[in-house]
Coordinates of C-alpha atoms in Angstrom, one line a residue:
Chain A
M1 CA -15.1 58.9 -47.6
R2 CA -14.5 59.9 -44.0
V3 CA -17.0 57.3 -42.8
F4 CA -15.4 54.6 -44.8
I5 CA -11.9 55.5 -43.6
F6 CA -13.0 55.5 -40.0
F7 CA -14.8 52.2 -40.5
L8 CA -11.5 50.7 -41.7
L9 CA -9.7 52.2 -38.8
G10 CA -12.3 50.5 -36.5
I11 CA -11.7 47.2 -38.1
L12 CA -7.9 47.7 -37.7
F13 CA -8.4 48.5 -34.0
I14 CA -10.6 45.4 -33.4
S15 CA -8.0 43.2 -35.2
L16 CA -5.1 44.7 -33.2
Q17 CA -6.9 44.2 -29.8
T18 CA -7.6 40.6 -30.6
T19 CA -4.2 39.7 -32.0
L20 CA -1.0 41.7 -31.4
F21 CA -2.1 43.5 -28.2
Q22 CA -2.7 40.1 -26.6
A23 CA 1.0 39.5 -26.6
F24 CA 1.5 42.5 -24.2
P25 CA 2.5 41.7 -20.6
E26 CA -0.3 41.5 -18.0
W27 CA 0.6 44.7 -16.4
V28 CA 0.3 46.6 -19.7
G29 CA -3.1 45.1 -20.5
V30 CA -4.9 45.5 -23.8
P31 CA -5.5 49.2 -24.7
D32 CA -9.1 49.6 -25.9
L33 CA -8.5 51.7 -29.0
L34 CA -11.9 50.9 -30.4
F35 CA -13.5 52.5 -27.3
L36 CA -11.5 55.7 -28.0
L37 CA -12.6 55.7 -31.6
I38 CA -16.3 55.4 -30.5
L39 CA -15.9 58.4 -28.2
F40 CA -14.2 60.3 -31.0
L41 CA -17.1 59.5 -33.3
A42 CA -19.5 60.8 -30.6
L43 CA -17.7 64.1 -30.2
Y44 CA -16.7 65.0 -33.8
F45 CA -19.0 63.2 -36.2
R46 CA -22.5 64.1 -37.2
P47 CA -25.1 62.0 -35.3
W48 CA -26.3 59.6 -38.0
P49 CA -23.1 58.6 -39.7
G50 CA -21.5 58.3 -36.3
A51 CA -24.3 56.2 -34.9
V52 CA -24.2 53.8 -38.0
L53 CA -20.5 53.5 -37.6
T54 CA -20.9 52.8 -33.9
L55 CA -23.5 50.1 -34.6
L56 CA -21.3 48.4 -37.2
L57 CA -18.2 48.5 -35.0
G58 CA -20.2 47.2 -32.0
V59 CA -21.3 44.2 -34.1
G60 CA -17.7 43.7 -35.1
M61 CA -16.5 43.7 -31.5
E62 CA -19.1 41.4 -30.1
V63 CA -18.5 38.6 -32.6
F64 CA -15.0 38.2 -31.1
S65 CA -15.6 39.1 -27.5
G66 CA -18.0 37.6 -25.0
H67 CA -20.7 35.1 -25.2
F68 CA -23.9 37.2 -25.5
L69 CA -24.7 39.2 -28.5
G70 CA -26.1 42.7 -28.4
L71 CA -24.3 43.9 -25.3
Y72 CA -21.4 45.8 -27.0
V73 CA -23.8 47.3 -29.5
M74 CA -26.1 48.6 -26.8
A75 CA -23.2 49.8 -24.6
Y76 CA -21.5 51.6 -27.5
L77 CA -24.7 53.2 -28.7
M78 CA -25.6 54.4 -25.2
I79 CA -22.2 56.0 -24.8
F80 CA -22.3 57.5 -28.2
F81 CA -25.6 59.3 -27.7
V82 CA -24.9 60.3 -24.1
A83 CA -21.5 61.8 -25.1
K84 CA -23.2 63.4 -28.1
G85 CA -25.8 65.0 -25.9
L86 CA -23.3 66.2 -23.3
A87 CA -21.1 67.6 -26.0
G88 CA -23.8 70.1 -26.8
H89 CA -23.8 71.5 -23.3
F90 CA -20.2 71.1 -22.2
A91 CA -16.9 71.7 -23.9
L92 CA -16.1 68.0 -24.3
D93 CA -14.4 68.5 -27.6
A94 CA -11.5 70.2 -25.9
L95 CA -8.7 67.6 -25.6
N96 CA -7.9 68.4 -22.0
H97 CA -11.5 67.7 -21.0
Q98 CA -11.5 64.2 -22.4
P99 CA -9.4 62.1 -20.0
P100 CA -12.1 62.2 -17.2
L101 CA -14.8 61.6 -19.8
V102 CA -12.9 58.6 -21.2
A103 CA -12.2 57.2 -17.7
L104 CA -15.9 57.4 -16.5
S105 CA -17.4 56.2 -19.7
Y106 CA -15.0 53.3 -20.0
L107 CA -15.9 52.1 -16.4
F108 CA -19.6 52.5 -17.3
V109 CA -19.4 50.5 -20.5
N110 CA -17.5 47.7 -18.8
A111 CA -19.8 47.7 -15.8
F112 CA -22.8 47.5 -18.1
I113 CA -21.3 44.6 -20.1
Y114 CA -20.3 42.7 -16.9
L115 CA -23.6 43.1 -15.1
S116 CA -25.6 42.2 -18.2
S117 CA -23.5 39.1 -18.7
L118 CA -23.9 38.2 -15.1
M119 CA -27.7 38.4 -15.4
L120 CA -27.7 36.4 -18.7
A121 CA -25.2 33.7 -17.7
D122 CA -26.1 30.4 -16.1
T123 CA -23.0 30.4 -13.9
P124 CA -21.1 33.2 -12.1
L125 CA -18.5 35.0 -14.1
S126 CA -14.9 35.7 -13.0
P127 CA -14.8 38.4 -10.3
W128 CA -14.9 42.1 -11.6
G129 CA -11.3 42.8 -10.8
W130 CA -10.9 46.4 -9.7
G131 CA -7.2 46.3 -9.9
I132 CA -6.9 45.3 -13.6
M133 CA -10.0 47.4 -14.5
L134 CA -8.5 50.6 -13.1
Q135 CA -5.1 49.7 -14.7
R136 CA -6.8 49.5 -18.1
T137 CA -8.8 52.7 -17.5
L138 CA -5.5 54.5 -16.6
I139 CA -3.9 53.2 -19.8
I140 CA -6.6 54.5 -22.1
T141 CA -6.9 57.7 -20.2
I142 CA -3.2 58.3 -21.0
L143 CA -3.7 57.3 -24.6
V144 CA -6.8 59.4 -25.3
I145 CA -5.0 62.6 -26.2
P146 CA -2.3 61.2 -28.6
V147 CA -4.9 58.8 -30.2
N148 CA -7.4 61.7 -30.7
R149 CA -4.7 63.8 -32.3
C150 CA -3.9 61.0 -34.7
L151 CA -7.7 60.6 -35.5
F152 CA -7.9 64.4 -36.0
L153 CA -5.1 64.1 -38.5
V154 CA -6.9 61.3 -40.3
M155 CA -10.1 63.3 -40.3
S156 CA -8.5 66.4 -41.7
R157 CA -6.9 64.4 -44.5
C158 CA -10.2 62.8 -45.4
D159 CA -11.9 66.2 -45.4
K160 CA -9.5 67.8 -48.0
R161 CA -11.4 67.5 -51.2
P162 CA -9.4 67.3 -54.5
K163 CA -10.1 69.9 -57.1
K164 CA -12.5 68.5 -59.8
R165 CA -11.0 68.3 -63.2
S166 CA -12.6 67.3 -66.5
F167 CA -11.4 64.3 -68.5
F168 CA -9.1 66.6 -70.6
G169 CA -7.5 68.0 -67.6
Q170 CA -9.2 71.4 -67.7
K171 CA -10.6 72.9 -64.6
K172 CA -14.4 73.3 -64.4
G173 CA -16.1 76.6 -63.7
N174 CA -15.1 80.2 -64.3
Y175 CA -11.5 80.6 -63.3
Y176 CA -10.9 83.8 -65.1
K177 CA -10.5 86.6 -62.6
A178 CA -12.4 89.7 -63.4
Chain B
M1 CA -33.6 82.9 -60.6
A2 CA -37.0 81.3 -61.0
Y3 CA -35.8 77.7 -60.6
E4 CA -34.2 78.6 -57.3
R5 CA -37.6 79.7 -55.9
R6 CA -39.1 76.4 -57.0
K7 CA -36.5 74.6 -54.9
K8 CA -38.2 71.9 -52.7
K9 CA -38.6 72.9 -49.1
D10 CA -37.2 70.5 -46.6
N11 CA -40.1 68.7 -44.8
P12 CA -39.1 68.2 -41.2
V13 CA -42.2 66.2 -40.3
K14 CA -41.4 63.7 -43.1
R15 CA -37.8 63.5 -42.0
F16 CA -38.8 62.9 -38.4
F17 CA -41.0 60.0 -39.3
V18 CA -38.3 58.4 -41.5
V19 CA -35.7 58.8 -38.7
A20 CA -38.1 57.5 -36.1
I21 CA -39.0 54.4 -38.1
L22 CA -35.4 53.6 -38.9
A23 CA -34.4 54.1 -35.2
A24 CA -37.3 51.8 -34.1
L25 CA -36.2 49.1 -36.6
V26 CA -32.6 49.3 -35.3
V27 CA -33.8 49.2 -31.6
A28 CA -36.0 46.2 -32.4
A29 CA -33.1 44.4 -34.1
I30 CA -30.8 45.1 -31.1
V31 CA -33.4 44.0 -28.5
T32 CA -34.2 40.8 -30.3
T33 CA -30.4 40.0 -30.4
V34 CA -29.5 40.9 -26.9
G35 CA -28.7 37.8 -24.8
R36 CA -28.5 35.4 -27.7
K37 CA -25.4 33.2 -28.0
E38 CA -26.0 31.9 -31.6
F39 CA -24.6 34.0 -34.4
G40 CA -27.3 35.4 -36.7
L41 CA -26.7 36.2 -40.4
S42 CA -25.3 39.7 -39.6
H43 CA -22.9 38.4 -37.0
R44 CA -21.8 35.5 -39.2
L45 CA -21.1 38.0 -42.0
A46 CA -19.2 40.2 -39.6
F47 CA -17.2 37.3 -38.3
E48 CA -16.4 36.0 -41.8
S49 CA -15.3 39.5 -42.9
L50 CA -13.2 40.5 -39.9
A51 CA -11.5 37.2 -39.1
P52 CA -9.1 37.4 -42.1
F53 CA -7.7 40.7 -40.7
Q54 CA -7.0 38.8 -37.5
G55 CA -5.3 36.1 -39.5
V56 CA -3.0 38.5 -41.3
L57 CA -2.0 40.4 -38.1
S58 CA -1.6 37.2 -36.1
R59 CA 0.6 35.6 -38.7
G60 CA 2.6 38.8 -39.1
G61 CA 3.1 39.0 -35.4
H62 CA 4.3 35.3 -35.2
F63 CA 6.7 35.9 -38.1
V64 CA 8.2 39.0 -36.5
S65 CA 8.6 37.4 -33.1
G66 CA 9.8 34.2 -34.6
F67 CA 12.4 36.1 -36.7
W68 CA 13.6 38.0 -33.7
D69 CA 13.8 34.9 -31.5
R70 CA 15.5 32.8 -34.1
Y71 CA 18.1 35.2 -35.5
F72 CA 18.9 37.5 -32.6
N73 CA 18.7 35.3 -29.6
L74 CA 21.3 32.5 -30.0
V75 CA 19.9 30.7 -32.9
G76 CA 21.1 27.2 -32.0
V77 CA 20.2 27.4 -28.3
S78 CA 16.7 28.7 -29.2
E79 CA 16.1 25.9 -31.6
E80 CA 17.3 23.2 -29.2
N81 CA 15.2 24.7 -26.4
E82 CA 12.1 24.7 -28.5
R83 CA 12.7 21.1 -29.6
L84 CA 13.3 19.9 -26.1
R85 CA 10.1 21.7 -24.9
E86 CA 8.0 20.0 -27.6
E87 CA 9.5 16.6 -26.6
I88 CA 8.7 17.2 -22.9
K89 CA 5.1 18.1 -23.8
R90 CA 4.8 15.0 -25.9
Y91 CA 6.2 12.8 -23.2
V92 CA 3.9 14.3 -20.5
A93 CA 0.8 13.6 -22.7
M94 CA 2.1 10.1 -23.5
N95 CA 2.7 9.4 -19.8
A96 CA -0.8 10.4 -18.9
A97 CA -2.3 8.3 -21.8
N98 CA -0.1 5.4 -20.8
R99 CA -1.1 5.5 -17.2
E100 CA -4.7 5.6 -18.3
A101 CA -4.2 2.7 -20.6
V102 CA -2.6 0.6 -17.9
A103 CA -5.4 1.5 -15.5
T104 CA -8.1 0.7 -18.1
N105 CA -6.4 -2.6 -18.9
V106 CA -6.4 -3.7 -15.3
R107 CA -10.0 -2.9 -14.8
L108 CA -11.1 -4.6 -18.0
N109 CA -9.1 -7.7 -17.2
Q110 CA -10.9 -7.8 -13.9
L111 CA -14.3 -7.3 -15.4
L112 CA -13.6 -9.5 -18.4
G113 CA -15.3 -6.9 -20.7
L114 CA -14.5 -5.3 -24.0
S115 CA -13.5 -1.7 -24.5
R116 CA -14.3 0.2 -27.6
S117 CA -11.6 2.4 -29.0
I118 CA -12.9 5.2 -31.1
Q119 CA -10.7 6.6 -33.8
T120 CA -12.2 9.9 -35.0
P121 CA -10.7 12.2 -37.6
V122 CA -9.1 15.3 -36.4
L123 CA -8.2 18.7 -37.9
T124 CA -5.5 21.1 -37.0
A125 CA -6.2 24.8 -36.9
Q126 CA -4.3 27.9 -36.1
V127 CA -5.3 30.3 -33.4
I128 CA -5.7 33.7 -35.0
G129 CA -7.4 35.8 -32.3
R130 CA -8.3 36.0 -28.7
D131 CA -11.0 37.7 -26.7
P132 CA -9.8 41.1 -25.4
A133 CA -12.4 41.3 -22.6
L134 CA -11.4 40.5 -19.0
W135 CA -14.1 38.1 -18.1
F136 CA -14.6 36.0 -21.2
K137 CA -12.1 33.4 -22.5
T138 CA -12.7 32.7 -26.2
M139 CA -10.5 32.5 -29.2
T140 CA -10.9 32.4 -33.0
I141 CA -9.4 29.7 -35.1
D142 CA -9.0 29.5 -38.9
K143 CA -11.1 26.5 -39.7
G144 CA -14.9 26.6 -40.2
I145 CA -17.9 24.8 -41.7
S146 CA -16.1 24.3 -45.0
A147 CA -13.5 22.2 -43.3
G148 CA -16.1 20.1 -41.5
V149 CA -16.1 22.0 -38.2
E150 CA -19.5 22.0 -36.3
K151 CA -20.7 23.7 -33.2
G152 CA -20.0 21.6 -30.1
M153 CA -16.9 19.8 -31.3
P154 CA -14.1 19.5 -28.8
V155 CA -10.8 21.3 -29.2
V156 CA -7.6 19.9 -27.8
A157 CA -3.8 20.6 -27.9
V158 CA -0.8 18.4 -27.5
E159 CA -0.8 19.3 -23.8
G160 CA -4.5 18.6 -23.2
V161 CA -8.0 20.0 -23.3
V162 CA -8.5 23.4 -24.8
G163 CA -12.2 23.9 -25.1
Q164 CA -15.3 23.6 -27.3
V165 CA -16.5 25.2 -30.6
I166 CA -19.4 27.5 -29.9
N167 CA -19.9 29.4 -33.1
V168 CA -18.9 28.6 -36.7
S169 CA -18.9 30.4 -40.0
P170 CA -17.8 29.0 -43.4
R171 CA -14.0 29.6 -42.8
F172 CA -13.6 30.4 -39.1
S173 CA -14.8 29.2 -35.7
K174 CA -15.0 30.6 -32.2
V175 CA -13.9 28.4 -29.4
L176 CA -14.9 28.7 -25.7
L177 CA -11.9 27.9 -23.6
A178 CA -12.1 25.4 -20.8
V179 CA -11.0 28.1 -18.3
D180 CA -14.0 30.2 -19.1
P181 CA -16.6 30.2 -16.2
N182 CA -19.3 29.2 -18.7
S183 CA -17.3 26.0 -19.5
A184 CA -17.9 22.6 -17.8
V185 CA -16.1 19.4 -18.6
D186 CA -16.7 15.9 -17.2
A187 CA -13.6 14.8 -15.4
I188 CA -12.1 12.1 -13.4
V189 CA -9.1 12.0 -11.0
Q190 CA -6.8 9.5 -12.6
S191 CA -5.5 7.9 -9.4
S192 CA -8.6 7.7 -7.2
R193 CA -11.2 7.5 -10.1
A194 CA -13.2 10.2 -8.4
L195 CA -15.7 11.7 -10.8
G196 CA -16.3 15.4 -10.9
I197 CA -17.0 18.4 -13.2
I198 CA -14.2 20.8 -14.2
K199 CA -15.4 24.4 -14.2
G200 CA -13.3 27.3 -15.4
T201 CA -12.5 30.1 -13.0
G202 CA -11.0 32.6 -15.6
Q203 CA -7.4 31.7 -14.9
G204 CA -7.6 28.0 -13.9
Y205 CA -10.0 25.3 -13.1
R206 CA -12.1 24.2 -10.1
L207 CA -13.0 20.5 -9.8
D208 CA -16.6 20.4 -8.4
Y209 CA -18.8 17.6 -7.1
V210 CA -16.1 15.3 -5.9
L211 CA -17.3 13.5 -2.7
K212 CA -15.2 13.9 0.4
E213 CA -15.0 10.2 0.8
K214 CA -12.9 10.1 -2.4
G215 CA -9.2 10.6 -1.8
V216 CA -7.7 13.4 -3.8
A217 CA -4.2 14.7 -3.3
V218 CA -2.0 17.5 -4.7
D219 CA -0.3 16.6 -8.0
D220 CA -3.0 14.1 -9.0
L221 CA -3.7 14.2 -12.7
V222 CA -7.3 15.1 -13.8
I223 CA -8.4 13.7 -17.1
T224 CA -11.6 13.7 -19.2
S225 CA -14.1 11.0 -18.1
G226 CA -15.8 10.7 -21.5
M227 CA -19.2 10.8 -19.8
G228 CA -20.5 14.1 -21.2
G229 CA -20.2 12.7 -24.7
V230 CA -18.2 15.7 -25.8
F231 CA -14.5 15.0 -25.0
P232 CA -13.1 11.5 -25.6
K233 CA -11.9 9.7 -22.4
G234 CA -8.4 10.1 -21.2
L235 CA -7.4 13.6 -22.3
L236 CA -5.4 15.5 -19.8
I237 CA -7.1 18.5 -18.3
G238 CA -4.7 19.5 -15.5
T239 CA -3.0 18.8 -12.2
V240 CA -4.5 19.2 -8.7
V241 CA -2.7 22.1 -6.9
D242 CA -4.9 22.5 -3.8
V243 CA -7.5 20.5 -1.9
G244 CA -9.7 22.6 0.4
K245 CA -9.7 21.7 4.1
D246 CA -13.3 23.0 4.7
R247 CA -15.1 20.4 6.9
R248 CA -18.5 21.7 5.9
G249 CA -20.3 20.3 2.8
M250 CA -20.3 17.0 1.0
F251 CA -17.7 17.9 -1.7
H252 CA -14.1 18.8 -1.9
A253 CA -13.0 22.3 -3.0
I254 CA -10.3 21.4 -5.5
E255 CA -8.2 23.8 -7.5
V256 CA -6.6 22.4 -10.7
R257 CA -3.8 24.0 -12.8
P258 CA -4.5 23.7 -16.5
A259 CA -2.2 21.5 -18.5
V260 CA -2.4 23.9 -21.4
D261 CA -0.8 27.4 -21.4
F262 CA -3.7 29.3 -23.1
R263 CA -1.6 32.4 -23.6
E264 CA 1.0 30.5 -25.7
L265 CA -1.4 28.5 -27.8
E266 CA -0.7 28.7 -31.5
Y267 CA -2.1 25.5 -33.0
V268 CA -5.0 23.4 -31.8
T269 CA -6.7 20.2 -32.9
I270 CA -10.4 19.8 -33.5
I271 CA -11.9 16.4 -33.0
L272 CA -14.4 16.0 -35.8
Q273 CA -17.1 14.1 -33.9
A274 CA -20.7 15.1 -33.8
S275 CA -21.6 16.3 -30.3
P276 CA -24.8 15.0 -28.8
L277 CA -25.3 18.5 -27.4
A278 CA -24.9 20.4 -30.6
E279 CA -28.1 21.8 -32.1

């Protein structure tokens, strides 16, 4: 259930980034909520459900962004496993440690996609654009803590399991106290 | 209990092999996909599944912003302003077409030849999504294979050239905008008839391969030449804003401002002609 809910959240983030967020002014940019979700999956999900979700969301992102397939999937999976590996040795799940992690990994992912596209393209791409790239990095660094808190809330709601009842409304198991 | 002792023990070796084989299959799938531009079955399925969400959010956003603009910002003034803007856009496009028609007429009369006018069917589509990345300029429209759209078909707007269809699924298509660096459109300067290639720069255009002996001036209109076989002749691309003064080289360095405001595009027209370059 948790995996399904987060998959739907990923689809919502992709849709928002490609539609409503495009109307934001240039100086605000387009907050990359999907990237924050991928990092959240890396830090708080088990490896295999998280990796599968990352793969699916990467495919979803690359059908709407860029010309070359496979780049977003590779970049997101790399970040997922690197963050997962680092989380085992450092206290990355503490919220106050996440802004620098988000900033560095966001720059790494975008650099990977840009350089790969540069190598695959027949013609030069637009310039890298340090100004706007740092601006977007700053925006998601600011957003990481509130977004992660919201995702925690969603995860905790998903993890609450309802009590199992029989068809006739009776509770199962021995509920008589000794 | 006896049945608890007979519980199967977890076999870590077997689990390792299963995970390793699955991981190898996934890596193989990714590696064979990297660098391709054509949508495979999985990408087409993802495109077809996710694009409706874009459509819903896009239409919702337009409705809300339209509601606000129309009912809270001087209704009458807003409507008149919109009407006048549409009229101006129409007249600019007509003016460019008329100039081209006059120029063509003069040349044909001089050559005593015949011109062939092509009337191709067109299809209107709504823009439902845009590329969020910094360096790629693509957009999603809500018409696909089921409406007759094919890869390579040109896409235009009232103001001028928009781009070309690069990927299609049954109900949606992805369009490469003409301002994308991967885009190239055959062009001609309307006044001097200088031929060149319009390349996207991310924000605007650059007109390449125009020989220095050809006169090009600021405010000259650049239109499609029809030579690439993709865009029909005479469609407005943009206006010259700068002609480089570099003495070196054979060609001008010309900057062109797009006729189309790509950020404000809501509806586009697809020209339903088979492209000679489409696979």
